[in-house]
Amino acid sequence: MFMADMDGVRRYVEMLQTTSRAVTTANFYLRNVAQFLGYFKETKPSLCRLSQTQIVAVERCILKALRDLRKQVTLHQVEVKRVKMARVVTVSNLQRCHHGAKAKIPSLLDELEEDGEASRYHIYGYFAAFVSSLYGHRVITNMLLKEVALAKTEGSPEEGYIINMSEHKTAKVFGAAQLYLQKDELERWVSMRPKIKPKAKNDLVFFTAGKGPMKNLNGYFQQAWAEMGLPGKPTFTDVRTAVSAHGKNLHSAEERAEMAKYMCHDEATADKFYALSLNAKQSGEMRRRFEATLQSGKDESDEDEGKAGPSSTEPEILPPRKRTRKTVRDSSSEEEGEVKYQEWKLRAIQPRQPRSHR
């Protein structure tokens, strides 16, 4: 980190900004350095030869670099948001994906009963498409058998089941992710799972050949998407953005907040750049609102002047204030109710007599 070499610190900052890295990557590196310096300043090792002043100087240099990057980071994030919204999945394609996956999964389960292993990952892709097109989730990767078993004890076939999955990306902020499924949407696969017999001990609902979760669920999802004849090659992030964006245009603010929490989605992060990424229809509606402001009629100030009349605008002339003489009140005069002026006696200044020298 060059620590006491301030020129080296500045060269490091310039190198981050001039290379081919994205400005958000440079911002990420500098924030990590700033966090380390804050920790280092508060818990300085006993063998450290740097003074506190030197550490503070390096920290201030990094923090200044972060402040200088704010504008570029904001513009970059707005541009990324605009590009994402340009290729956002349409509502009709989300509907086709959801209904198509739900219709295809039973036939894939029939094939799985005949052929054991061949179509297992095929089912994973379609089930991911079914869930993500509705909820914007991809948390089925870490769904555990015990979580499904607990959902069965708390739910019912008539009301459905709520699966609480504790292992996901934003668990530390939102807690367990919830997934509501009806009886026929997962029960058949769970009942067939023991017959396939995973090679390794794996407690995941959608198990792999090893002990860990799936690494290529996005690829299985894109394969299912293409087989359903849908355009493009979206990722889970694209589908999640589409579900969130379309919800903004349809539901109220309260409903959107509840849906965002159910998606384990930070609504503040999504809304930070949403107002700057309106489409043509939304921007046209925004312009009509501004035009309506200009065509609203007279100013309120003009109406107030007409009601008040011309005399109300004339300034009020106040009489001149009289000088008052300072008075001193003593206790006796206050009791008698009289005011007694203090008399000042001037003493004549006598000329100074010269000293006589003996």
Coordinates of C-alpha atoms in Angstrom, one line a residue:
M1 CA 0.0 0.0 0.0
F2 CA 3.1 2.3 0.0
M3 CA 1.7 3.7 3.3
A4 CA 4.0 6.6 3.9
D5 CA 4.7 7.2 0.2
M6 CA 2.0 9.6 -0.8
D7 CA 3.1 9.8 -4.4
G8 CA 2.9 6.0 -4.6
V9 CA -0.7 6.2 -3.2
R10 CA -1.7 8.7 -5.8
R11 CA -0.1 6.6 -8.6
Y12 CA -2.1 3.6 -7.4
V13 CA -5.3 5.6 -7.6
E14 CA -4.4 6.9 -11.1
M15 CA -3.6 3.3 -12.2
L16 CA -7.0 2.1 -11.1
Q17 CA -8.7 4.9 -13.1
T18 CA -6.7 4.7 -16.3
T19 CA -6.7 0.9 -16.8
S20 CA -9.5 -1.0 -18.6
R21 CA -11.3 -1.7 -15.3
A22 CA -14.8 -0.3 -14.9
V23 CA -15.2 2.7 -12.7
T24 CA -17.3 0.7 -10.3
T25 CA -14.5 -1.8 -10.0
A26 CA -12.0 0.9 -9.1
N27 CA -14.5 2.3 -6.6
F28 CA -14.9 -1.2 -5.0
Y29 CA -11.1 -1.5 -4.6
L30 CA -10.7 1.9 -3.1
R31 CA -13.6 1.3 -0.6
N32 CA -11.9 -1.9 0.5
V33 CA -8.6 0.1 1.0
A34 CA -10.5 2.8 3.0
Q35 CA -12.1 0.2 5.2
F36 CA -8.7 -1.4 5.9
L37 CA -7.2 1.9 6.7
G38 CA -10.0 2.8 9.1
Y39 CA -9.4 -0.6 10.9
F40 CA -5.7 -0.1 10.8
K41 CA -5.9 3.4 12.3
E42 CA -8.0 2.2 15.3
T43 CA -6.0 -1.0 16.0
K44 CA -2.5 0.0 15.1
P45 CA 0.0 -2.8 15.7
S46 CA 2.6 -2.2 18.4
L47 CA 5.5 -2.7 15.9
C48 CA 4.1 -0.2 13.4
R49 CA 6.6 2.5 12.6
L50 CA 4.0 4.8 11.0
S51 CA 2.8 7.7 13.0
Q52 CA -0.9 8.4 13.4
T53 CA -0.5 11.5 11.2
Q54 CA 0.9 9.5 8.4
I55 CA -2.0 6.9 8.5
V56 CA -4.6 9.7 8.6
A57 CA -2.9 11.4 5.6
V58 CA -3.1 8.1 3.5
E59 CA -6.7 7.6 4.6
R60 CA -7.7 11.1 3.5
C61 CA -6.0 10.6 0.1
I62 CA -8.1 7.5 -0.5
L63 CA -11.3 9.1 0.7
K64 CA -10.7 12.1 -1.6
A65 CA -10.2 9.7 -4.5
L66 CA -13.6 8.1 -3.6
R67 CA -15.3 11.5 -3.6
D68 CA -13.9 12.3 -7.0
L69 CA -15.3 9.0 -8.4
R70 CA -18.9 9.6 -7.3
K71 CA -20.0 11.4 -10.4
Q72 CA -18.5 8.8 -12.7
V73 CA -19.9 5.9 -10.6
T74 CA -23.4 7.4 -10.7
L75 CA -23.3 8.0 -14.5
H76 CA -22.0 4.5 -15.1
Q77 CA -24.7 2.9 -12.9
V78 CA -27.4 4.9 -14.7
E79 CA -26.1 3.8 -18.1
V80 CA -26.0 0.1 -16.9
K81 CA -29.6 0.5 -15.7
R82 CA -30.7 2.0 -19.0
V83 CA -29.1 -0.9 -21.0
K84 CA -30.8 -3.4 -18.7
M85 CA -34.2 -1.7 -19.1
A86 CA -33.7 -1.7 -22.9
R87 CA -33.4 -5.5 -22.9
V88 CA -35.9 -6.2 -20.1
V89 CA -38.1 -9.2 -20.6
T90 CA -41.6 -8.3 -21.5
V91 CA -44.7 -9.3 -19.5
S92 CA -46.0 -11.5 -22.3
N93 CA -42.7 -13.5 -22.4
L94 CA -42.7 -13.9 -18.6
Q95 CA -46.3 -15.3 -18.9
R96 CA -45.3 -17.7 -21.7
C97 CA -42.3 -18.8 -19.7
H98 CA -44.3 -19.4 -16.5
H99 CA -47.2 -21.3 -18.2
G100 CA -45.0 -23.2 -20.6
A101 CA -42.7 -24.4 -17.8
K102 CA -45.7 -25.5 -15.7
A103 CA -47.1 -27.5 -18.6
K104 CA -43.8 -29.1 -19.5
I105 CA -42.6 -30.3 -16.1
P106 CA -45.2 -33.2 -15.7
S107 CA -44.0 -34.8 -19.0
L108 CA -40.4 -34.4 -18.0
L109 CA -41.2 -36.2 -14.7
D110 CA -42.7 -39.1 -16.7
E111 CA -39.5 -39.3 -18.8
L112 CA -37.5 -39.3 -15.6
E113 CA -39.4 -42.3 -14.2
E114 CA -38.4 -44.2 -17.3
D115 CA -34.9 -43.1 -17.7
G116 CA -33.7 -42.2 -14.2
E117 CA -30.8 -39.8 -14.9
A118 CA -31.0 -38.3 -18.4
S119 CA -33.6 -35.6 -17.9
R120 CA -32.8 -34.6 -14.3
Y121 CA -31.0 -31.4 -15.2
H122 CA -33.7 -30.7 -17.8
I123 CA -36.2 -30.6 -15.0
Y124 CA -34.0 -28.3 -13.0
G125 CA -34.0 -25.8 -15.8
Y126 CA -37.8 -25.8 -16.3
F127 CA -38.5 -25.6 -12.6
A128 CA -36.1 -22.6 -12.3
A129 CA -37.9 -21.0 -15.2
F130 CA -41.3 -21.6 -13.5
V131 CA -40.2 -20.1 -10.2
S132 CA -38.1 -17.2 -11.4
S133 CA -40.6 -15.9 -14.0
L134 CA -43.2 -15.6 -11.2
Y135 CA -41.2 -14.5 -8.1
G136 CA -37.8 -13.4 -9.6
H137 CA -36.1 -15.9 -7.3
R138 CA -33.3 -18.3 -8.0
V139 CA -33.1 -19.6 -4.5
I140 CA -34.1 -23.2 -5.4
T141 CA -30.4 -23.9 -5.8
N142 CA -30.0 -24.2 -2.0
M143 CA -33.4 -25.6 -1.1
L144 CA -33.0 -28.4 1.5
L145 CA -35.1 -31.5 2.1
K146 CA -35.7 -30.5 5.7
E147 CA -37.1 -27.1 4.6
V148 CA -39.6 -28.9 2.4
A149 CA -40.5 -31.3 5.1
L150 CA -41.1 -28.5 7.6
A151 CA -43.3 -26.7 5.0
K152 CA -45.5 -29.8 4.8
T153 CA -46.1 -29.9 8.5
E154 CA -47.1 -26.2 8.6
G155 CA -49.1 -26.1 5.4
S156 CA -51.9 -28.1 3.9
P157 CA -52.8 -29.4 0.4
E158 CA -55.7 -26.9 0.3
E159 CA -53.8 -23.8 1.3
G160 CA -50.5 -24.7 -0.2
Y161 CA -47.0 -24.8 1.3
I162 CA -44.5 -22.0 2.2
I163 CA -40.9 -23.1 2.0
N164 CA -38.5 -21.0 4.1
M165 CA -34.9 -21.1 2.7
S166 CA -32.3 -19.7 5.0
E167 CA -29.3 -20.1 2.6
H168 CA -29.3 -17.3 -0.1
K169 CA -27.5 -14.2 -1.1
T170 CA -29.3 -11.5 0.9
A171 CA -30.2 -13.7 4.0
K172 CA -28.3 -11.4 6.4
V173 CA -30.6 -8.5 5.4
F174 CA -34.0 -10.2 4.7
G175 CA -33.7 -13.4 6.6
A176 CA -35.1 -16.6 5.1
A177 CA -36.5 -16.4 1.6
Q178 CA -40.1 -17.6 1.2
L179 CA -41.4 -19.6 -1.7
Y180 CA -45.1 -20.4 -1.9
L181 CA -45.9 -23.6 -3.9
Q182 CA -49.1 -25.6 -4.4
K183 CA -49.3 -29.3 -3.7
D184 CA -48.7 -30.6 -7.2
E185 CA -45.8 -28.2 -8.0
L186 CA -43.0 -29.9 -6.1
E187 CA -44.4 -33.0 -4.3
R188 CA -44.0 -35.4 -7.2
W189 CA -40.3 -34.6 -7.7
V190 CA -39.6 -34.9 -3.9
S191 CA -41.3 -38.3 -3.8
M192 CA -39.3 -39.5 -6.9
R193 CA -35.9 -38.2 -5.5
P194 CA -35.0 -41.2 -3.4
K195 CA -35.4 -43.6 -6.4
I196 CA -32.7 -41.7 -8.3
K197 CA -30.3 -42.3 -5.4
P198 CA -27.7 -39.5 -5.4
K199 CA -24.1 -40.8 -5.6
A200 CA -22.9 -38.6 -2.8
K201 CA -24.6 -37.6 0.4
N202 CA -26.6 -34.5 -0.6
D203 CA -29.5 -33.0 1.3
L204 CA -30.4 -30.6 -1.4
V205 CA -33.8 -30.9 -3.1
F206 CA -32.2 -30.4 -6.5
F207 CA -29.0 -32.4 -5.9
T208 CA -25.9 -32.8 -8.1
A209 CA -23.3 -35.5 -8.6
G210 CA -21.3 -34.1 -5.7
K211 CA -22.1 -32.7 -2.3
G212 CA -22.5 -29.0 -3.3
P213 CA -25.3 -27.1 -5.0
M214 CA -25.6 -26.6 -8.8
K215 CA -23.1 -24.3 -10.5
N216 CA -24.8 -24.0 -13.9
L217 CA -28.5 -23.5 -13.1
N218 CA -28.4 -20.4 -15.3
G219 CA -27.4 -22.5 -18.3
Y220 CA -30.2 -25.0 -17.7
F221 CA -32.7 -22.2 -17.4
Q222 CA -31.5 -20.6 -20.7
Q223 CA -31.8 -24.0 -22.4
A224 CA -35.4 -24.3 -21.2
W225 CA -36.1 -20.7 -22.3
A226 CA -34.9 -21.5 -25.8
E227 CA -36.9 -24.7 -26.0
M228 CA -40.1 -22.8 -25.2
G229 CA -39.4 -20.6 -28.3
L230 CA -38.8 -17.4 -26.3
P231 CA -36.6 -14.7 -27.8
G232 CA -33.2 -13.7 -26.4
K233 CA -31.0 -15.3 -23.8
P234 CA -31.9 -13.7 -20.5
T235 CA -30.1 -14.5 -17.2
F236 CA -31.7 -14.8 -13.8
T237 CA -30.7 -11.1 -13.1
D238 CA -32.6 -10.0 -16.3
V239 CA -35.7 -11.9 -15.2
R240 CA -35.5 -10.5 -11.6
T241 CA -35.1 -7.0 -13.0
A242 CA -38.2 -7.5 -15.3
V243 CA -40.4 -8.8 -12.4
S244 CA -39.4 -5.8 -10.3
A245 CA -39.8 -3.2 -13.1
H246 CA -43.2 -4.4 -14.3
G247 CA -44.4 -4.5 -10.7
K248 CA -43.6 -0.8 -10.4
N249 CA -45.9 0.1 -13.2
L250 CA -48.8 -2.0 -11.9
H251 CA -48.9 -2.0 -8.1
S252 CA -49.1 0.7 -5.5
A253 CA -46.1 1.7 -3.4
E254 CA -47.3 -0.4 -0.4
E255 CA -47.8 -3.5 -2.5
R256 CA -44.4 -3.0 -4.2
A257 CA -42.7 -2.8 -0.8
E258 CA -44.3 -6.0 0.3
M259 CA -43.4 -7.8 -3.0
A260 CA -39.8 -6.5 -2.8
K261 CA -39.4 -8.0 0.7
Y262 CA -40.9 -11.3 -0.5
M263 CA -38.3 -11.3 -3.4
C264 CA -35.5 -10.4 -0.9
H265 CA -35.0 -7.4 -3.1
D266 CA -33.6 -4.1 -1.9
E267 CA -36.2 -1.6 -3.2
A268 CA -34.1 1.4 -2.3
T269 CA -31.2 0.2 -4.5
A270 CA -33.6 -0.5 -7.4
D271 CA -35.3 2.9 -7.1
K272 CA -32.0 4.8 -6.9
F273 CA -31.6 5.0 -10.7
Y274 CA -35.2 4.1 -11.8
A275 CA -36.4 7.7 -12.1
L276 CA -33.5 8.3 -14.5
S277 CA -34.3 5.3 -16.7
L278 CA -37.9 5.9 -17.7
N279 CA -39.0 4.5 -21.1
A280 CA -40.5 6.7 -23.9
K281 CA -44.1 6.2 -22.7
Q282 CA -43.2 7.1 -19.1
S283 CA -41.1 10.1 -20.1
G284 CA -44.0 11.3 -22.3
E285 CA -46.4 11.1 -19.3
M286 CA -43.8 13.0 -17.2
R287 CA -43.7 15.8 -19.8
R288 CA -47.4 16.1 -19.8
R289 CA -47.3 16.6 -16.0
F290 CA -44.8 19.4 -16.4
E291 CA -46.9 21.0 -19.2
A292 CA -50.0 20.8 -17.0
T293 CA -48.1 22.9 -14.4
L294 CA -47.5 25.6 -17.0
Q295 CA -51.2 25.6 -18.1
S296 CA -52.6 25.6 -14.6
G297 CA -53.8 29.3 -14.7
K298 CA -52.9 32.4 -12.8
D299 CA -50.3 32.5 -10.1
E300 CA -51.4 32.3 -6.5
S301 CA -49.7 35.6 -5.8
D302 CA -51.8 37.4 -8.4
E303 CA -55.0 36.0 -6.9
D304 CA -54.0 37.1 -3.4
E305 CA -53.3 40.6 -4.6
G306 CA -56.7 40.8 -6.2
K307 CA -58.4 39.8 -3.0
A308 CA -56.5 42.1 -0.8
G309 CA -57.2 45.3 -2.9
P310 CA -54.8 48.2 -3.8
S311 CA -54.8 49.7 -0.3
S312 CA -53.2 46.6 1.2
T313 CA -50.0 47.2 -0.8
E314 CA -49.4 50.7 0.6
P315 CA -46.7 50.8 3.3
E316 CA -47.8 51.9 6.8
I317 CA -46.2 55.2 7.9
L318 CA -45.2 55.2 11.5
P319 CA -44.8 58.4 13.6
P320 CA -41.2 59.4 14.4
R321 CA -39.9 58.1 17.7
K322 CA -39.2 60.6 20.5
R323 CA -36.0 60.5 22.4
T324 CA -36.3 59.7 26.0
R325 CA -34.1 60.9 28.7
K326 CA -32.4 58.3 30.8
T327 CA -33.6 58.3 34.4
V328 CA -32.5 56.7 37.5
R329 CA -35.0 55.4 40.0
D330 CA -34.2 54.9 43.6
S331 CA -36.2 53.0 46.2
S332 CA -37.8 56.0 47.8
S333 CA -39.1 57.5 44.5
E334 CA -40.5 54.2 43.4
E335 CA -42.5 53.9 46.5
E336 CA -43.8 57.5 46.2
G337 CA -44.5 57.2 42.4
E338 CA -42.2 60.0 41.5
V339 CA -39.3 60.0 39.0
K340 CA -36.1 61.6 40.2
Y341 CA -33.5 62.7 37.7
Q342 CA -29.9 62.1 38.6
E343 CA -27.9 65.4 38.8
W344 CA -24.5 65.5 37.4
K345 CA -22.0 68.0 38.8
L346 CA -19.2 69.1 36.6
R347 CA -16.0 70.0 38.3
A348 CA -13.8 72.6 36.7
I349 CA -10.4 71.3 35.6
Q350 CA -7.7 73.3 37.4
P351 CA -4.4 73.8 35.7
R352 CA -1.6 71.7 37.0
Q353 CA 0.8 73.6 39.2
P354 CA 4.5 73.1 38.5
R355 CA 6.6 71.5 41.2
S356 CA 8.9 73.6 43.1
H357 CA 12.6 72.5 43.2
R358 CA 14.5 73.1 46.3

